[in-house]
Short mmCIF file of C-alpha atoms in Angstrom, two decimals:
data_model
loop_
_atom_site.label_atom_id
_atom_site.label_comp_id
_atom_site.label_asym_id
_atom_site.label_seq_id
_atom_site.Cartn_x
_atom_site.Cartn_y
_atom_site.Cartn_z
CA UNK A 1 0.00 0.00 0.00
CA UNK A 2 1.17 3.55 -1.41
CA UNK A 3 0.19 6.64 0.84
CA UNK A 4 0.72 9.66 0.46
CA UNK A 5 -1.32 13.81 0.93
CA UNK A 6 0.34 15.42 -2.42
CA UNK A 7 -2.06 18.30 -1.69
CA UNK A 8 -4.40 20.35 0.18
CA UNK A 9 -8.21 22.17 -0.51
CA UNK A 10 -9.60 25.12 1.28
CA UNK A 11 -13.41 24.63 2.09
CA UNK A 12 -15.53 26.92 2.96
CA UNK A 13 -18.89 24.72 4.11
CA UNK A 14 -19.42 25.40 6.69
CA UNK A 15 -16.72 27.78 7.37
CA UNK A 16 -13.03 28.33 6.12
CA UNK A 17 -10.79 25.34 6.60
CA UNK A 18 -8.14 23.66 5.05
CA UNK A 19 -8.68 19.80 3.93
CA UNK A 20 -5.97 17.52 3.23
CA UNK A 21 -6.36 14.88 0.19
CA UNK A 22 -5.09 11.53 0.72
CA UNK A 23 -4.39 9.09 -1.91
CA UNK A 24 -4.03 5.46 -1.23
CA UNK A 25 -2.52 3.38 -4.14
CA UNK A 26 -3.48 -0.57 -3.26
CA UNK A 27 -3.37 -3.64 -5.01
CA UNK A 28 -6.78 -3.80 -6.95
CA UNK A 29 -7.42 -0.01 -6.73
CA UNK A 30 -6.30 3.35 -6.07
CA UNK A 31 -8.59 6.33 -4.55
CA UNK A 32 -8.55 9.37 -2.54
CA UNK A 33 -10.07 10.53 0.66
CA UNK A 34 -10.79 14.20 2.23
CA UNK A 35 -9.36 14.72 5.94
CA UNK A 36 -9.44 17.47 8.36
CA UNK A 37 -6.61 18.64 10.51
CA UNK A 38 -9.10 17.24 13.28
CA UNK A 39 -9.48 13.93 12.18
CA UNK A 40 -5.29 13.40 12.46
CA UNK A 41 -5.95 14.54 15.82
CA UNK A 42 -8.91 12.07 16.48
CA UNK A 43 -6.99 9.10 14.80
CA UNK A 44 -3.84 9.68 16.90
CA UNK A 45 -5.71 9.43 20.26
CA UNK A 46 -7.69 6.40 18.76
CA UNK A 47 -4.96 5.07 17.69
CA UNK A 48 -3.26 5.34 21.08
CA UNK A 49 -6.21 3.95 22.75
CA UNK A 50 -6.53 0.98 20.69
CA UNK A 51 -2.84 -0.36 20.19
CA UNK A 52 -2.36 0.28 24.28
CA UNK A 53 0.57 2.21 22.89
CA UNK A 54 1.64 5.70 21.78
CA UNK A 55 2.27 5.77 17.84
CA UNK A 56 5.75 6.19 16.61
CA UNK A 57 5.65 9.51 15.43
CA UNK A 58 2.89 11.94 16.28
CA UNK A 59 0.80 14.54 14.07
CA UNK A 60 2.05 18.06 13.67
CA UNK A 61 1.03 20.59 16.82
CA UNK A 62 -2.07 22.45 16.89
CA UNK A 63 -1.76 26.16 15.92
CA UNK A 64 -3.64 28.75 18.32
CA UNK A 65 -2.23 32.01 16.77
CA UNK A 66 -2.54 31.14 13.09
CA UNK A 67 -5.04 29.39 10.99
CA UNK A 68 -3.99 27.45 7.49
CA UNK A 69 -6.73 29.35 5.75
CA UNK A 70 -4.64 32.35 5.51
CA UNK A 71 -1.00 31.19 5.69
CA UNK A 72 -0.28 29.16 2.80
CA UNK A 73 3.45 28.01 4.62
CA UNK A 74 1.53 26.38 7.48
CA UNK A 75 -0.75 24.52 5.32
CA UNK A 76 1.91 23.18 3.45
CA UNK A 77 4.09 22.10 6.70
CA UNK A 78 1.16 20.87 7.96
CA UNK A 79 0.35 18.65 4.64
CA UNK A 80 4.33 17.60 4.90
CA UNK A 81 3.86 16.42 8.65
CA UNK A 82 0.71 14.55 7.96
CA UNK A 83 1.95 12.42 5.11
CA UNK A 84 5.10 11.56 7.47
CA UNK A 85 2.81 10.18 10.19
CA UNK A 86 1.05 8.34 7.94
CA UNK A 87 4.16 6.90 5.90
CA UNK A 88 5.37 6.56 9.21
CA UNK A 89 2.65 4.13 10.71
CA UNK A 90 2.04 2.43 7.32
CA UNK A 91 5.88 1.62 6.89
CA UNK A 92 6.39 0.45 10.85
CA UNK A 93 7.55 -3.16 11.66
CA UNK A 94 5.13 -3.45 14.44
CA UNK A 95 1.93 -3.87 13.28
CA UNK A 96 -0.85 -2.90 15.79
CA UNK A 97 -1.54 0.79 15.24
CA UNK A 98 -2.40 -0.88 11.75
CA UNK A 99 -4.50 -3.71 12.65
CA UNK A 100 -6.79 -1.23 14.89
CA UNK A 101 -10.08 -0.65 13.89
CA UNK A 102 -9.84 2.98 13.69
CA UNK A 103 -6.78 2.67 10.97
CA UNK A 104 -8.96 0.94 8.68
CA UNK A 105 -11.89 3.26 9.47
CA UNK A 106 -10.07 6.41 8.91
CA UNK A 107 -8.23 5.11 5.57
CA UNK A 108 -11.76 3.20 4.29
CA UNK A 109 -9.50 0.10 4.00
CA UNK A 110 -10.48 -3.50 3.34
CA UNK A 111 -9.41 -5.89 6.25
CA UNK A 112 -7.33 -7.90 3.95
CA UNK A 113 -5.27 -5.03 3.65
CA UNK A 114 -4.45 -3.86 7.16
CA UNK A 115 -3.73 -7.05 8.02
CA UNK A 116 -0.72 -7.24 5.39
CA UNK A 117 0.71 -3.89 5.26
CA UNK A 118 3.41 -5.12 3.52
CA UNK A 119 1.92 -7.20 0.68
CA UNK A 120 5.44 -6.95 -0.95
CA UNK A 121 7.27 -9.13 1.81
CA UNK A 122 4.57 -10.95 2.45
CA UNK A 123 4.28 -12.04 -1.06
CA UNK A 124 8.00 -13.01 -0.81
CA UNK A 125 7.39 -15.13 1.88
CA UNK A 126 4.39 -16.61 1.09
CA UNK A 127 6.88 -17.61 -2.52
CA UNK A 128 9.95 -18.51 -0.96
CA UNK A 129 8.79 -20.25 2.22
CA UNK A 130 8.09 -23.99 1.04
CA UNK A 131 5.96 -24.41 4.17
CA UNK A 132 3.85 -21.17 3.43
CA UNK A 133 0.76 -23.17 2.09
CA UNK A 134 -1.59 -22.26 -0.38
CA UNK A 135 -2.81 -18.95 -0.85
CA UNK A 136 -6.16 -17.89 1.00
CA UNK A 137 -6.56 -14.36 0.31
CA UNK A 138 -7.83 -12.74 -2.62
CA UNK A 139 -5.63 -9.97 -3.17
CA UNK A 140 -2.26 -11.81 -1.75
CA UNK A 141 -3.41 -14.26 -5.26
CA UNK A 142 -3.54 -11.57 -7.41
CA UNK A 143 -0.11 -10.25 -6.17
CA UNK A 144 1.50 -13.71 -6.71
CA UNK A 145 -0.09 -13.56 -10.11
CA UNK A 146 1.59 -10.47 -11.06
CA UNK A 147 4.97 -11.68 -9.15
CA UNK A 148 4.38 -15.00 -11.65
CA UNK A 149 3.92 -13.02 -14.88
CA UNK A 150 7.27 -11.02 -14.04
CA UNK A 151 9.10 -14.20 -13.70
CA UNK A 152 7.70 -15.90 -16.81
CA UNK A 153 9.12 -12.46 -18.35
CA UNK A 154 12.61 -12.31 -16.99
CA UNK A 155 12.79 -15.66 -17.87
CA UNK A 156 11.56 -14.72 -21.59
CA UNK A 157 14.23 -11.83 -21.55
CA UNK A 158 17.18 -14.18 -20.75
CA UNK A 159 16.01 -16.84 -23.50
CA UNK A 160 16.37 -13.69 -26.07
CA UNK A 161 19.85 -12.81 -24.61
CA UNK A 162 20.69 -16.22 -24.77
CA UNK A 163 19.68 -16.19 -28.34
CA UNK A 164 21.32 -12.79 -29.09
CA UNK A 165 24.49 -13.92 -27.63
CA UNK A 166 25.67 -16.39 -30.62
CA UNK A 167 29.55 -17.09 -30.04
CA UNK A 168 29.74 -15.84 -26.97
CA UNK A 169 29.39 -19.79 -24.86
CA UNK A 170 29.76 -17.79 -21.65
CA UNK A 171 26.95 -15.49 -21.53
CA UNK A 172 24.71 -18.54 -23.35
CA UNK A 173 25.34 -20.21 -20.46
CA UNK A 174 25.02 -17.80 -17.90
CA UNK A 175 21.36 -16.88 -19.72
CA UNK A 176 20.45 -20.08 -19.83
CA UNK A 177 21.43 -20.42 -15.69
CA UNK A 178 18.83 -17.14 -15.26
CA UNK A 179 15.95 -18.20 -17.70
CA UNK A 180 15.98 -21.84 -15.57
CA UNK A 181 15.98 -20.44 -12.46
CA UNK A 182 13.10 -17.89 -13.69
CA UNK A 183 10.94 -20.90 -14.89
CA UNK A 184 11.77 -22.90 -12.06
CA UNK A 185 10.29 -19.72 -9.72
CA UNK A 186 7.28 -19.88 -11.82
CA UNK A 187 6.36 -23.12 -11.71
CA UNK A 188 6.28 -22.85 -7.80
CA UNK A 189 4.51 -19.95 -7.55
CA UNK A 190 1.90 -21.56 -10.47
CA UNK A 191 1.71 -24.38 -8.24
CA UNK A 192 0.74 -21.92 -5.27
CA UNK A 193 -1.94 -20.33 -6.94
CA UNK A 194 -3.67 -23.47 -7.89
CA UNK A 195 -3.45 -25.05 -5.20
CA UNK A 196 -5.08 -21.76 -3.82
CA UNK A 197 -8.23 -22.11 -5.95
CA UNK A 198 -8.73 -25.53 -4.70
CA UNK A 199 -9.33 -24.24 -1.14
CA UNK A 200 -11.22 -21.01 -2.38
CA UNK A 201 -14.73 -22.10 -1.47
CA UNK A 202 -13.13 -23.56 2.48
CA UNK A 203 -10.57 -21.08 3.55
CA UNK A 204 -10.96 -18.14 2.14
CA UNK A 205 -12.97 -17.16 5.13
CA UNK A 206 -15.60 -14.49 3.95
CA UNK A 207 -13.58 -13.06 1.09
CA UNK A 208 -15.24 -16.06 -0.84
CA UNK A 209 -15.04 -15.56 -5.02
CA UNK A 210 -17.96 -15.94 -7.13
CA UNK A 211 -18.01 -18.88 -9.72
CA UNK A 212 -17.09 -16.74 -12.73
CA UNK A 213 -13.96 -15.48 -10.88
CA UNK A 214 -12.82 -18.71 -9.81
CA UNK A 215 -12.75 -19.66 -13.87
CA UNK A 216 -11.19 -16.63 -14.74
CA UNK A 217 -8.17 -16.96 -12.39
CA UNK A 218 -8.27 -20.50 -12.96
CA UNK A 219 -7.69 -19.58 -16.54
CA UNK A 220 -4.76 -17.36 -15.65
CA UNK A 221 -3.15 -20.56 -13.80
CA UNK A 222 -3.63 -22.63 -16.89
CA UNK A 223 -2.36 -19.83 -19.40
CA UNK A 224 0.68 -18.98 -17.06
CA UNK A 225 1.24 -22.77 -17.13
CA UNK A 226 1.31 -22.95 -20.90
CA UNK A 227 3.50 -20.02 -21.33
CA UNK A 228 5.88 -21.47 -18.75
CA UNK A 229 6.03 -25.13 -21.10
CA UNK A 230 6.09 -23.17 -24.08
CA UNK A 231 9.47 -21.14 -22.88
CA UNK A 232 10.94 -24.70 -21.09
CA UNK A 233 10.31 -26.15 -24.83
CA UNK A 234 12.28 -22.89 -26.58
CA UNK A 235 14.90 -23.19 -23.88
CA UNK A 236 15.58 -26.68 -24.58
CA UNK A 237 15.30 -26.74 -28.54
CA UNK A 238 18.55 -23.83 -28.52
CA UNK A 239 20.39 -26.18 -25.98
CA UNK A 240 19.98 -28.75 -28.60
CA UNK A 241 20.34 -26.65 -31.33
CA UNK A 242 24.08 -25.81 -29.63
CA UNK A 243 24.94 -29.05 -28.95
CA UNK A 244 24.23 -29.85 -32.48
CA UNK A 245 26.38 -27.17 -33.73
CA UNK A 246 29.08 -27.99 -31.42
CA UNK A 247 28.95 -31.46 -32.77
CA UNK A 248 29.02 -30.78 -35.73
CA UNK A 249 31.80 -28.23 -35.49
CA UNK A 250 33.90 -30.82 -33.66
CA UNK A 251 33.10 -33.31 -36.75
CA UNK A 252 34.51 -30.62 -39.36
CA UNK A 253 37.33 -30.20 -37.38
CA UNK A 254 37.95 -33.76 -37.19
CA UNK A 255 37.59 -34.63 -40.82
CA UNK A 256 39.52 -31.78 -41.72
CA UNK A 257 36.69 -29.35 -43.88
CA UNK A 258 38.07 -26.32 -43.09
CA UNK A 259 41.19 -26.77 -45.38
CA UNK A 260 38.78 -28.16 -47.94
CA UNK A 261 36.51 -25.19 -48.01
CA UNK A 262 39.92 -22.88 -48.47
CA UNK A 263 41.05 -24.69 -51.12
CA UNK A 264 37.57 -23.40 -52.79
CA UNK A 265 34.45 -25.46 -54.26
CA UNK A 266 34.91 -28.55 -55.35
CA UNK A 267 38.47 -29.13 -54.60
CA UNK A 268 39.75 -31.65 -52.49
CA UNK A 269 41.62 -30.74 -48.89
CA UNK A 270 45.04 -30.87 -48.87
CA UNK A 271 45.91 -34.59 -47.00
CA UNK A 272 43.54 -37.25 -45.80
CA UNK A 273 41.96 -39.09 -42.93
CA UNK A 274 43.00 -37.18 -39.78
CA UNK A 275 44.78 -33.91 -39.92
CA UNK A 276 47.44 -32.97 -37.06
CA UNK A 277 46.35 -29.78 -35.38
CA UNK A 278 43.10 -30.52 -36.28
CA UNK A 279 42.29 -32.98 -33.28
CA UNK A 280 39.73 -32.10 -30.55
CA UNK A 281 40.61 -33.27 -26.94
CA UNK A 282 37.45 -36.22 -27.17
CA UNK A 283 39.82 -37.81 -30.88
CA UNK A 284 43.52 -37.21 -29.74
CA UNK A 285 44.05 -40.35 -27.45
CA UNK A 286 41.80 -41.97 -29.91
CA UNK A 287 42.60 -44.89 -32.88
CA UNK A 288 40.55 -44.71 -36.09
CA UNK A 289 38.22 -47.58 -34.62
CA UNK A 290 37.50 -45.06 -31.71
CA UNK A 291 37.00 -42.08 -33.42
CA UNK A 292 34.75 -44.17 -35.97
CA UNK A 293 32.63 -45.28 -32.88
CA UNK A 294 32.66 -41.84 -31.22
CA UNK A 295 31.50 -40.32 -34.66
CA UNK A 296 28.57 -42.80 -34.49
CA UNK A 297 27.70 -42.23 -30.93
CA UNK A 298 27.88 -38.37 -31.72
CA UNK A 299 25.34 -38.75 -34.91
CA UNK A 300 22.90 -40.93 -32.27
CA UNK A 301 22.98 -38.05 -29.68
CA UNK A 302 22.40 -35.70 -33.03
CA UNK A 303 19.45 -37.90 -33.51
CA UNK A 304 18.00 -37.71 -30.14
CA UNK A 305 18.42 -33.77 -30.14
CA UNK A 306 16.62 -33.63 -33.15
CA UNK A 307 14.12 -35.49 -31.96
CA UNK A 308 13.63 -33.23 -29.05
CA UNK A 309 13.71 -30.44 -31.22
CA UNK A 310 10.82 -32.22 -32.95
CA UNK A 311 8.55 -32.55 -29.60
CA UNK A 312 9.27 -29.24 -29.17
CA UNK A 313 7.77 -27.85 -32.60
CA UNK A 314 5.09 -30.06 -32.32
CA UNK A 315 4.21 -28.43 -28.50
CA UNK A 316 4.72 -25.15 -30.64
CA UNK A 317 1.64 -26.44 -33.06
CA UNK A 318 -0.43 -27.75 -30.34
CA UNK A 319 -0.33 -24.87 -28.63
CA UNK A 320 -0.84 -22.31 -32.21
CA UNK A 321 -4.28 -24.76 -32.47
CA UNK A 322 -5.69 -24.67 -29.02
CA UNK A 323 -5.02 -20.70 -29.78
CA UNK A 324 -6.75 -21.00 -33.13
CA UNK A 325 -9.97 -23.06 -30.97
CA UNK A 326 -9.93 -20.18 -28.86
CA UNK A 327 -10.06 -17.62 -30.37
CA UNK A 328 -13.29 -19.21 -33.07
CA UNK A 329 -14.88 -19.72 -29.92
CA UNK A 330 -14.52 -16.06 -28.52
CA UNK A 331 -15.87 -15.12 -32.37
CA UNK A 332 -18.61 -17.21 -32.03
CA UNK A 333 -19.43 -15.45 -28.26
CA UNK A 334 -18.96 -11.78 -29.85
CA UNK A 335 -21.53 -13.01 -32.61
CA UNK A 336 -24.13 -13.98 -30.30
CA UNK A 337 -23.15 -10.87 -27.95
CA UNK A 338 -24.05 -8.85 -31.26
CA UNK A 339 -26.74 -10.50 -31.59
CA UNK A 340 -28.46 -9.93 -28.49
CA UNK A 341 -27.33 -6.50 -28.91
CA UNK A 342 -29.11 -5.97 -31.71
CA UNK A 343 -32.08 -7.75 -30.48
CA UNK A 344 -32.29 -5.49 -27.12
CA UNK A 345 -31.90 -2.64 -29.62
CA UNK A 346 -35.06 -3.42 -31.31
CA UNK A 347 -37.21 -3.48 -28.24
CA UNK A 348 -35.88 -0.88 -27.09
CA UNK A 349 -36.94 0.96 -30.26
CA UNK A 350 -40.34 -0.47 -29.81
CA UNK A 351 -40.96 1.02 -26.52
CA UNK A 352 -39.46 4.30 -27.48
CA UNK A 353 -42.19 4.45 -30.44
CA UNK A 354 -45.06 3.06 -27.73
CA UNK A 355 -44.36 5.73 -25.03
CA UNK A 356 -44.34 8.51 -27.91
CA UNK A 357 -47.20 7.02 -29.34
CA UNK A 358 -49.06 7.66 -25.35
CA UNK A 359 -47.12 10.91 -24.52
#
């Protein structure tokens, strides 16, 4: 939660006085809210009331020889101490000014959200700590959601680096490191969620979802998880993809192409068989009936990357057609949506002509 009074009002119902806007920036929503200078003062002795404590920081002094109405600098000292004590309070490690009743009363806040004033460190918590359980609050859900989609995107941003970075085997690798670790985050925290919406209708308490939510965030679950299989499927078709071109480099080097290819099309390399220099560490301890088996071995494992490569594409196409069903579907709904439209049109028409017809 974001708080902050970036400025101040002069009202004059039902005589001059200076009100103070706060604007609260939460989770789901944002919105302001009107104060007095009185209603500080009220909260602070609720406050201390409530918590059995005296808040850490207290409201700016009341004036008796001047009046914010007619001294701008006081009104905007007074705006800068306000915000402070209510930074102040929001921000605090202890917790129980916030979980008082008059908090949430003076700030029109959900009980969700005093409850977690930090939603951020929650949130880490609640995704780090393997024996955090699954997710019973709402808006905790929705901030795992939006933690989930950032991962599935750092993870997409390393896969592009990794792809960018041809030549360079060091930062492949070190991409490759990040974008696991990224989809590895993900599917925990996918994991989380759903097995959040499974205790939804029990222990949610009476933050309950409807029906239709349940399906729509159970559809963000299932499209997070698809993106996440779809990126584990890129990641491994370039590992392959590397592998094969590092065999394959390793098998030019061993049958000596490069001197062919210098000596220009269709000319034969200079020597035969195996060329000295030319040896990679896996062929120099080798005799010709090893390196014959280890080129045979190497063309299997060629094989059985492209093979994976092959899954992979086909995931690709499964996924471009379950896309494709979806989105005929969602044609078909905005057809019948139009539909009705136009049907509702017409009666309203109808009626329009029948009450001019009696007026």
């Amino acid at each position: 939660m974001e708080i902050s009074i970036p400025t101040t009002q002069l009202s004059t119902d039902p005589k001059p006085h200076t009100t103070y806007t706060i604007s609260l920036r939460l989770p789901l929503r944002s919105f302001t809210l009107q104060k007095r200078f009185s209603d500080f003062l009220t909260l602070h002795s609720q406050l201390t009331s409530q918590a059995s404590a005296t808040p850490p920081i207290s409201p700016p002094p009341k004036s008796y020889f001047s009046n914010t109405t007619h001294n701008p600098a006081l009104a905007e000292s007074r705006r800068a101490g306000l915000e402070k004590y209510l930074q102040t309070i929001s921000s605090c490690s202890d917790s129980r000014w916030r979980d008082t009743p008059a908090w949430r009363a003076f700030l029109n806040l959900p009980s969700s959200v005093s409850a977690k004033s930090s939603i951020a460190s929650n949130l880490h918590g609640t995704v780090t700590s393997a024996a955090s359980g699954p997710v019973t609050d709402p808006v905790v859900w929705l901030d795992m959601h939006r933690e989930l989609k950032a991962q599935l995107h750092e993870a997409r941003i390393q896969i592009t680096r990794r792809d960018q970075a041809a030549g360079n085997t060091l930062v492949q690798h070190e991409a490759s490191a990040q974008a696991k670790k990224s989809l590895v985050k993900a599917g925990s925290t996918i994991a989380t969620l759903a097995e959040g919406l499974k205790k939804s209708g029990d222990d949610w308490g009476t933050q309950k979802l409807g029906e239709g939510e349940v399906r729509r965030r159970k559809d963000l679950v299932a499209s997070a998880r698809k993106e996440k299989e779809s990126l584990e499927g890129l990641l491994s078709a370039m590992v392959a993809k590397a592998q094969v071109d590092a065999a394959m480099a390793d098998k030019g080097a061993l049958l000596g192409m490069g001197p062919a290819a210098a000596n220009g099309p269709g000319k034969k390399a200079v020597g035969s068989g195996r060329v000295l220099g030319k040896e990679t560490a896996r062929t120099r301890e080798l005799d010709n009936a090893g390196v014959l088996q280890l080129q045979q071995q190497m063309m299997r494992e060629q094989d059985e990357d492209v093979s994976v490569l092959a899954a992979a594409v086909r995931r690709q196409r499964e996924l471009g057609e379950q896309i494709n069903q979806e989105l005929v579907v969602q044609n078909e709904m905005l057809g019948m949506l139009d539909e009705d439209v136009t049907r509702v049109a017409g009666k309203v028409e109808v009626a329009r002509k029948r009450v001019a017809k009696i007026s």
